[in-house]
PDB file of C-alpha atoms in Angstrom:
ATOM      1  CA  ASN A1032     -16.739   2.212  17.538  1.00 47.00           C
ATOM      2  CA  LYS A1033     -15.380   5.371  16.101  1.00 51.00           C
ATOM      3  CA  LEU A1034     -17.679   8.562  14.842  1.00 47.00           C
ATOM      4  CA  ILE A1035     -15.963  10.201  12.156  1.00 50.00           C
ATOM      5  CA  ASN A1036     -16.914  12.820  10.515  1.00 47.00           C
ATOM      6  CA  GLU A1037     -21.153  13.408  10.357  1.00 45.00           C
ATOM      7  CA  GLY A1038     -21.660   9.857  10.815  1.00 46.00           C
ATOM      8  CA  TRP A1039     -19.153   7.414   8.931  1.00 51.00           C
ATOM      9  CA  LEU A1040     -18.648   5.080  11.800  1.00 56.00           C
ATOM     10  CA  ILE A1041     -15.740   2.610  11.625  1.00 60.00           C
ATOM     11  CA  MET A1042     -16.164  -0.227  14.159  1.00 62.00           C
ATOM     12  CA  GLU A1043     -13.351  -0.469  16.578  1.00 66.00           C
ATOM     13  CA  GLN A1044     -12.272  -3.930  16.035  1.00 64.00           C
ATOM     14  CA  ASP A1045     -11.929  -3.016  12.244  1.00 75.00           C
ATOM     15  CA  ILE A1046      -9.110  -0.219  12.890  1.00 87.00           C
ATOM     16  CA  VAL A1047      -5.510  -2.202  12.729  1.00 91.00           C
ATOM     17  CA  ILE A1048      -3.669   1.113  12.771  1.00 95.00           C
ATOM     18  CA  GLU A1049      -4.601   5.025  13.761  1.00 94.00           C
ATOM     19  CA  THR A1050      -2.816   7.942  13.056  1.00 96.00           C
ATOM     20  CA  PRO A1051      -3.926  11.804  13.660  1.00 95.00           C
ATOM     21  CA  ARG A1052      -5.305  12.021   9.824  1.00 96.00           C
ATOM     22  CA  LEU A1053      -6.167   8.313   8.569  1.00 96.00           C
ATOM     23  CA  ILE A1054      -7.140   5.110   9.949  1.00 95.00           C
ATOM     24  CA  LEU A1055      -6.047   2.565   8.592  1.00 97.00           C
ATOM     25  CA  ARG A1056      -8.916  -0.913   8.635  1.00 96.00           C
ATOM     26  CA  LYS A1057      -9.146  -4.167   6.403  1.00 95.00           C
ATOM     27  CA  ILE A1058      -9.823  -4.024   2.982  1.00 95.00           C
ATOM     28  CA  THR A1059     -13.700  -5.430   2.257  1.00 93.00           C
ATOM     29  CA  ILE A1060     -15.405  -6.182  -1.096  1.00 94.00           C
ATOM     30  CA  ASP A1061     -18.113  -3.492   0.046  1.00 94.00           C
ATOM     31  CA  ASP A1062     -14.306  -1.227  -0.649  1.00 95.00           C
ATOM     32  CA  TYR A1063     -14.679  -2.419  -4.480  1.00 96.00           C
ATOM     33  CA  PRO A1064     -16.511   1.284  -5.802  1.00 96.00           C
ATOM     34  CA  ASN A1065     -13.072   3.414  -3.988  1.00 96.00           C
ATOM     35  CA  VAL A1066     -10.495   0.848  -4.563  1.00 97.00           C
ATOM     36  CA  SER A1067     -11.667   0.182  -8.048  1.00 97.00           C
ATOM     37  CA  GLN A1068     -11.010   4.352  -8.637  1.00 96.00           C
ATOM     38  CA  ILE A1069      -7.656   3.471  -7.505  1.00 97.00           C
ATOM     39  CA  LEU A1070      -6.125   0.393  -9.627  1.00 96.00           C
ATOM     40  CA  GLN A1071      -8.176   1.532 -12.458  1.00 97.00           C
ATOM     41  CA  ASP A1072      -6.638   5.025 -12.928  1.00 94.00           C
ATOM     42  CA  ILE A1073      -3.788   4.492 -15.557  1.00 92.00           C
ATOM     43  CA  GLU A1074      -1.860   7.284 -13.813  1.00 91.00           C
ATOM     44  CA  VAL A1075      -1.929   5.985 -10.419  1.00 92.00           C
ATOM     45  CA  MET A1076      -0.955   2.440 -11.986  1.00 90.00           C
ATOM     46  CA  TYR A1077       1.938   3.656 -14.641  1.00 83.00           C
ATOM     47  CA  ALA A1078       3.986   0.861 -12.841  1.00 80.00           C
ATOM     48  CA  TRP A1079       1.947  -1.892 -13.160  1.00 80.00           C
ATOM     49  CA  GLN A1080       2.302  -0.990 -16.868  1.00 81.00           C
ATOM     50  CA  HIS A1081      -1.827  -0.993 -16.679  1.00 87.00           C
ATOM     51  CA  ALA A1082      -5.336   0.051 -15.143  1.00 93.00           C
ATOM     52  CA  PHE A1083      -6.942  -2.981 -13.659  1.00 95.00           C
ATOM     53  CA  SER A1084      -9.977  -4.304 -14.996  1.00 95.00           C
ATOM     54  CA  ASP A1085     -13.055  -4.814 -12.810  1.00 96.00           C
ATOM     55  CA  GLU A1086     -12.020  -8.839 -12.352  1.00 97.00           C
ATOM     56  CA  GLU A1087      -8.671  -7.714 -11.612  1.00 96.00           C
ATOM     57  CA  VAL A1088      -9.916  -5.422  -9.045  1.00 97.00           C
ATOM     58  CA  SER A1089     -12.344  -8.079  -7.313  1.00 97.00           C
ATOM     59  CA  ASP A1090      -9.243 -10.464  -7.787  1.00 97.00           C
ATOM     60  CA  TRP A1091      -6.991  -7.950  -5.862  1.00 97.00           C
ATOM     61  CA  ILE A1092      -9.601  -7.310  -2.950  1.00 97.00           C
ATOM     62  CA  ASN A1093      -9.781 -11.132  -2.294  1.00 97.00           C
ATOM     63  CA  GLU A1094      -6.263 -11.612  -2.367  1.00 97.00           C
ATOM     64  CA  ASN A1095      -5.480  -8.648  -0.021  1.00 96.00           C
ATOM     65  CA  MET A1096      -8.459 -10.217   2.086  1.00 96.00           C
ATOM     66  CA  MET A1097      -6.970 -14.102   2.194  1.00 96.00           C
ATOM     67  CA  ARG A1098      -3.837 -12.190   3.037  1.00 96.00           C
ATOM     68  CA  TYR A1099      -5.097 -11.095   6.193  1.00 95.00           C
ATOM     69  CA  ASP A1100      -5.626 -14.771   7.308  1.00 94.00           C
ATOM     70  CA  ARG A1101      -2.882 -16.530   5.982  1.00 95.00           C
ATOM     71  CA  ASP A1102      -0.283 -13.649   6.794  1.00 95.00           C
ATOM     72  CA  GLY A1103      -1.999 -11.546   9.360  1.00 93.00           C
ATOM     73  CA  TYR A1104      -1.298  -8.434   7.453  1.00 96.00           C
ATOM     74  CA  SER A1105      -1.267  -7.282   3.595  1.00 97.00           C
ATOM     75  CA  TYR A1106      -2.524  -3.794   2.055  1.00 97.00           C
ATOM     76  CA  TRP A1107      -5.056  -1.877   4.363  1.00 97.00           C
ATOM     77  CA  ALA A1108      -7.587   0.493   3.551  1.00 97.00           C
ATOM     78  CA  VAL A1109      -6.607   4.139   4.300  1.00 97.00           C
ATOM     79  CA  ILE A1110      -9.129   6.596   5.786  1.00 96.00           C
ATOM     80  CA  LYS A1111      -9.592   9.880   6.188  1.00 94.00           C
ATOM     81  CA  LYS A1112     -10.724  10.913   9.500  1.00 92.00           C
ATOM     82  CA  CYS A1113     -11.802  14.295   8.578  1.00 89.00           C
ATOM     83  CA  SER A1114     -14.169  13.085   5.934  1.00 89.00           C
ATOM     84  CA  GLY A1115     -14.663   8.889   6.262  1.00 89.00           C
ATOM     85  CA  HIS A1116     -13.031   8.699   2.622  1.00 92.00           C
ATOM     86  CA  LEU A1117     -11.092   6.265   1.691  1.00 96.00           C
ATOM     87  CA  VAL A1118      -8.039   7.438   0.093  1.00 97.00           C
ATOM     88  CA  GLY A1119      -5.697   5.158  -0.804  1.00 97.00           C
ATOM     89  CA  VAL A1120      -4.140   1.330   0.140  1.00 98.00           C
ATOM     90  CA  CYS A1121      -0.956   0.985   2.360  1.00 98.00           C
ATOM     91  CA  GLY A1122       0.298  -2.081   4.089  1.00 97.00           C
ATOM     92  CA  LEU A1123       2.865  -4.731   4.096  1.00 98.00           C
ATOM     93  CA  ILE A1124       3.052  -7.593   1.527  1.00 96.00           C
ATOM     94  CA  ALA A1125       4.912 -11.429   1.632  1.00 94.00           C
ATOM     95  CA  GLU A1126       6.804 -10.645  -1.731  1.00 93.00           C
ATOM     96  CA  SER A1127       9.998 -11.506  -3.653  1.00 92.00           C
ATOM     97  CA  ALA A1128      12.075  -8.923  -5.317  1.00 89.00           C
ATOM     98  CA  ASP A1129      14.991 -10.757  -7.790  1.00 86.00           C
ATOM     99  CA  ASN A1130      14.525 -14.454  -6.220  1.00 88.00           C
ATOM    100  CA  GLU A1131      14.953 -13.395  -2.514  1.00 92.00           C
ATOM    101  CA  ASP A1132      11.688 -13.475  -0.014  1.00 95.00           C
ATOM    102  CA  TYR A1133      10.692 -10.236   1.607  1.00 96.00           C
ATOM    103  CA  ILE A1134       8.502  -7.724   3.721  1.00 97.00           C
ATOM    104  CA  GLY A1135       7.224  -5.331   1.120  1.00 97.00           C
ATOM    105  CA  ILE A1136       6.000  -2.105   2.173  1.00 97.00           C
ATOM    106  CA  GLY A1137       3.070  -0.308  -0.436  1.00 95.00           C
ATOM    107  CA  TYR A1138       1.381   2.504  -0.979  1.00 96.00           C
ATOM    108  CA  ILE A1139      -1.025   3.737  -3.612  1.00 96.00           C
ATOM    109  CA  PHE A1140      -3.457   6.625  -3.185  1.00 96.00           C
ATOM    110  CA  ASN A1141      -6.148   7.834  -5.311  1.00 96.00           C
ATOM    111  CA  LYS A1142      -4.006  10.752  -7.794  1.00 95.00           C
ATOM    112  CA  THR A1143      -6.439  13.696  -5.825  1.00 94.00           C
ATOM    113  CA  PHE A1144      -4.769  12.943  -2.393  1.00 94.00           C
ATOM    114  CA  TRP A1145      -1.266  13.014  -3.648  1.00 93.00           C
ATOM    115  CA  HIS A1146       1.417  15.710  -2.402  1.00 93.00           C
ATOM    116  CA  GLN A1147      -0.834  15.443   1.280  1.00 95.00           C
ATOM    117  CA  GLY A1148       1.645  13.466   3.134  1.00 95.00           C
ATOM    118  CA  LEU A1149      -0.801  10.491   3.020  1.00 96.00           C
ATOM    119  CA  GLY A1150       1.129   8.367   1.681  1.00 95.00           C
ATOM    120  CA  PHE A1151       4.195   8.467   4.397  1.00 97.00           C
ATOM    121  CA  GLU A1152       1.867   9.363   7.143  1.00 98.00           C
ATOM    122  CA  SER A1153       0.482   5.853   6.429  1.00 98.00           C
ATOM    123  CA  ALA A1154       3.704   4.143   5.381  1.00 97.00           C
ATOM    124  CA  THR A1155       5.317   5.751   8.333  1.00 98.00           C
ATOM    125  CA  ALA A1156       2.178   3.997  10.419  1.00 98.00           C
ATOM    126  CA  CYS A1157       3.029   0.213   8.315  1.00 98.00           C
ATOM    127  CA  LYS A1158       6.570   0.292   9.392  1.00 98.00           C
ATOM    128  CA  ASN A1159       6.722   1.116  12.781  1.00 97.00           C
ATOM    129  CA  TYR A1160       3.208  -1.315  13.208  1.00 97.00           C
ATOM    130  CA  ALA A1161       5.803  -3.886  11.272  1.00 97.00           C
ATOM    131  CA  PHE A1162       8.767  -3.587  13.420  1.00 97.00           C
ATOM    132  CA  ARG A1163       6.348  -2.919  17.114  1.00 96.00           C
ATOM    133  CA  ASN A1164       3.802  -5.318  16.697  1.00 96.00           C
ATOM    134  CA  LEU A1165       4.826  -8.184  14.050  1.00 95.00           C
ATOM    135  CA  HIS A1166       8.461  -8.234  15.486  1.00 96.00           C
ATOM    136  CA  ILE A1167       9.656  -7.507  11.767  1.00 96.00           C
ATOM    137  CA  SER A1168      13.197  -6.991  11.768  1.00 95.00           C
ATOM    138  CA  GLU A1169      13.453  -5.361   8.236  1.00 97.00           C
ATOM    139  CA  LEU A1170      11.283  -3.949   4.966  1.00 97.00           C
ATOM    140  CA  ILE A1171      12.180  -3.690   1.580  1.00 97.00           C
ATOM    141  CA  ALA A1172       9.895  -1.349  -1.195  1.00 97.00           C
ATOM    142  CA  GLN A1173      10.122  -2.399  -4.640  1.00 96.00           C
ATOM    143  CA  ILE A1174      10.118   1.177  -7.087  1.00 95.00           C
ATOM    144  CA  ARG A1175      10.472   1.881 -10.536  1.00 94.00           C
ATOM    145  CA  PRO A1176      13.432   4.154 -10.732  1.00 95.00           C
ATOM    146  CA  GLU A1177      11.244   7.045 -12.365  1.00 93.00           C
ATOM    147  CA  ASN A1178       8.525   6.800  -9.859  1.00 92.00           C
ATOM    148  CA  PHE A1179      10.470   9.493  -7.690  1.00 92.00           C
ATOM    149  CA  SER A1180       7.336  10.417  -5.483  1.00 91.00           C
ATOM    150  CA  SER A1181       7.549   6.791  -4.468  1.00 93.00           C
ATOM    151  CA  ARG A1182      11.463   7.133  -3.893  1.00 95.00           C
ATOM    152  CA  LYS A1183      10.937  10.161  -1.664  1.00 95.00           C
ATOM    153  CA  VAL A1184       8.509   8.024   0.510  1.00 95.00           C
ATOM    154  CA  ALA A1185      10.930   5.402   0.945  1.00 97.00           C
ATOM    155  CA  GLU A1186      14.243   7.361   1.771  1.00 97.00           C
ATOM    156  CA  LYS A1187      11.441   9.589   3.967  1.00 97.00           C
ATOM    157  CA  LEU A1188      11.073   6.276   5.948  1.00 97.00           C
ATOM    158  CA  GLY A1189      14.665   5.943   6.071  1.00 97.00           C
ATOM    159  CA  MET A1190      14.713   3.156   3.512  1.00 98.00           C
ATOM    160  CA  SER A1191      17.823   3.438   1.107  1.00 98.00           C
ATOM    161  CA  ILE A1192      18.941   1.392  -2.392  1.00 98.00           C
ATOM    162  CA  ILE A1193      20.528  -1.801  -2.089  1.00 96.00           C
ATOM    163  CA  LYS A1194      20.419  -2.383  -5.775  1.00 96.00           C
ATOM    164  CA  GLN A1195      18.557  -2.246  -8.967  1.00 96.00           C
ATOM    165  CA  PHE A1196      17.210  -5.589 -10.400  1.00 94.00           C
ATOM    166  CA  ASN A1197      14.498  -6.488 -13.738  1.00 92.00           C
ATOM    167  CA  ARG A1198      11.019  -7.805 -12.386  1.00 88.00           C
ATOM    168  CA  LEU A1199       9.445  -9.787 -15.075  1.00 84.00           C
ATOM    169  CA  TYR A1200       5.521  -8.478 -15.338  1.00 81.00           C
ATOM    170  CA  ARG A1201       3.068  -9.020 -18.020  1.00 79.00           C
ATOM    171  CA  GLY A1202       5.709 -10.757 -19.789  1.00 84.00           C
ATOM    172  CA  GLU A1203       8.399  -7.961 -20.159  1.00 86.00           C
ATOM    173  CA  MET A1204      11.408  -6.903 -17.598  1.00 89.00           C
ATOM    174  CA  VAL A1205      11.209  -4.300 -15.757  1.00 91.00           C
ATOM    175  CA  PRO A1206      14.015  -2.424 -13.523  1.00 94.00           C
ATOM    176  CA  HIS A1207      13.079  -1.599  -9.948  1.00 95.00           C
ATOM    177  CA  LEU A1208      15.249   0.214  -7.105  1.00 96.00           C
ATOM    178  CA  LEU A1209      15.357  -2.607  -4.174  1.00 96.00           C
ATOM    179  CA  TYR A1210      14.898  -0.226  -1.060  1.00 98.00           C
ATOM    180  CA  ARG A1211      15.505  -1.804   2.208  1.00 97.00           C
ATOM    181  CA  CYS A1212      15.742  -0.356   6.324  1.00 97.00           C
ATOM    182  CA  SER A1213      15.919  -2.189   9.062  1.00 95.00           C
ATOM    183  CA  LYS A1214      14.603  -1.972  12.825  1.00 91.00           C
TER     184      LYS A1214
END
């Protein structure tokens, strides 16, 4: 077991990745209140063009839990060691972009924790985990062109744009940049 700041206890077997400031662990239904704070904030979720409903948050959590069993990875809860708080989600996702299948990296953080380097720290750890532990040879990120913060994270990860494409989302074609990096 790992004791985190004044009694926050994380079971050792739940830890997937650890960084100097963060622990990434599997998301559980118990994370609903913290995950909903993120996914139901339209400022955070503008790239999805809507804040999630209660049902969509539950479905999203269940989908991630199913992916752990199916793929061995998905979004993980990002826990800040100094507080024990869930500050975001970051992980690896089997996904499609422009009719091709990829392994993507994604990161979504509570806006209270933006601009603290947590997205980059967790995404770097996920990238290293993908290459070293899962032997994945390339990762992509699908990012809206105007999402400069996410683009900056992708570029700091060593990713570069390979193309722009339109992605159908909620009945609308939405432009995205496809970033990629290789092992």
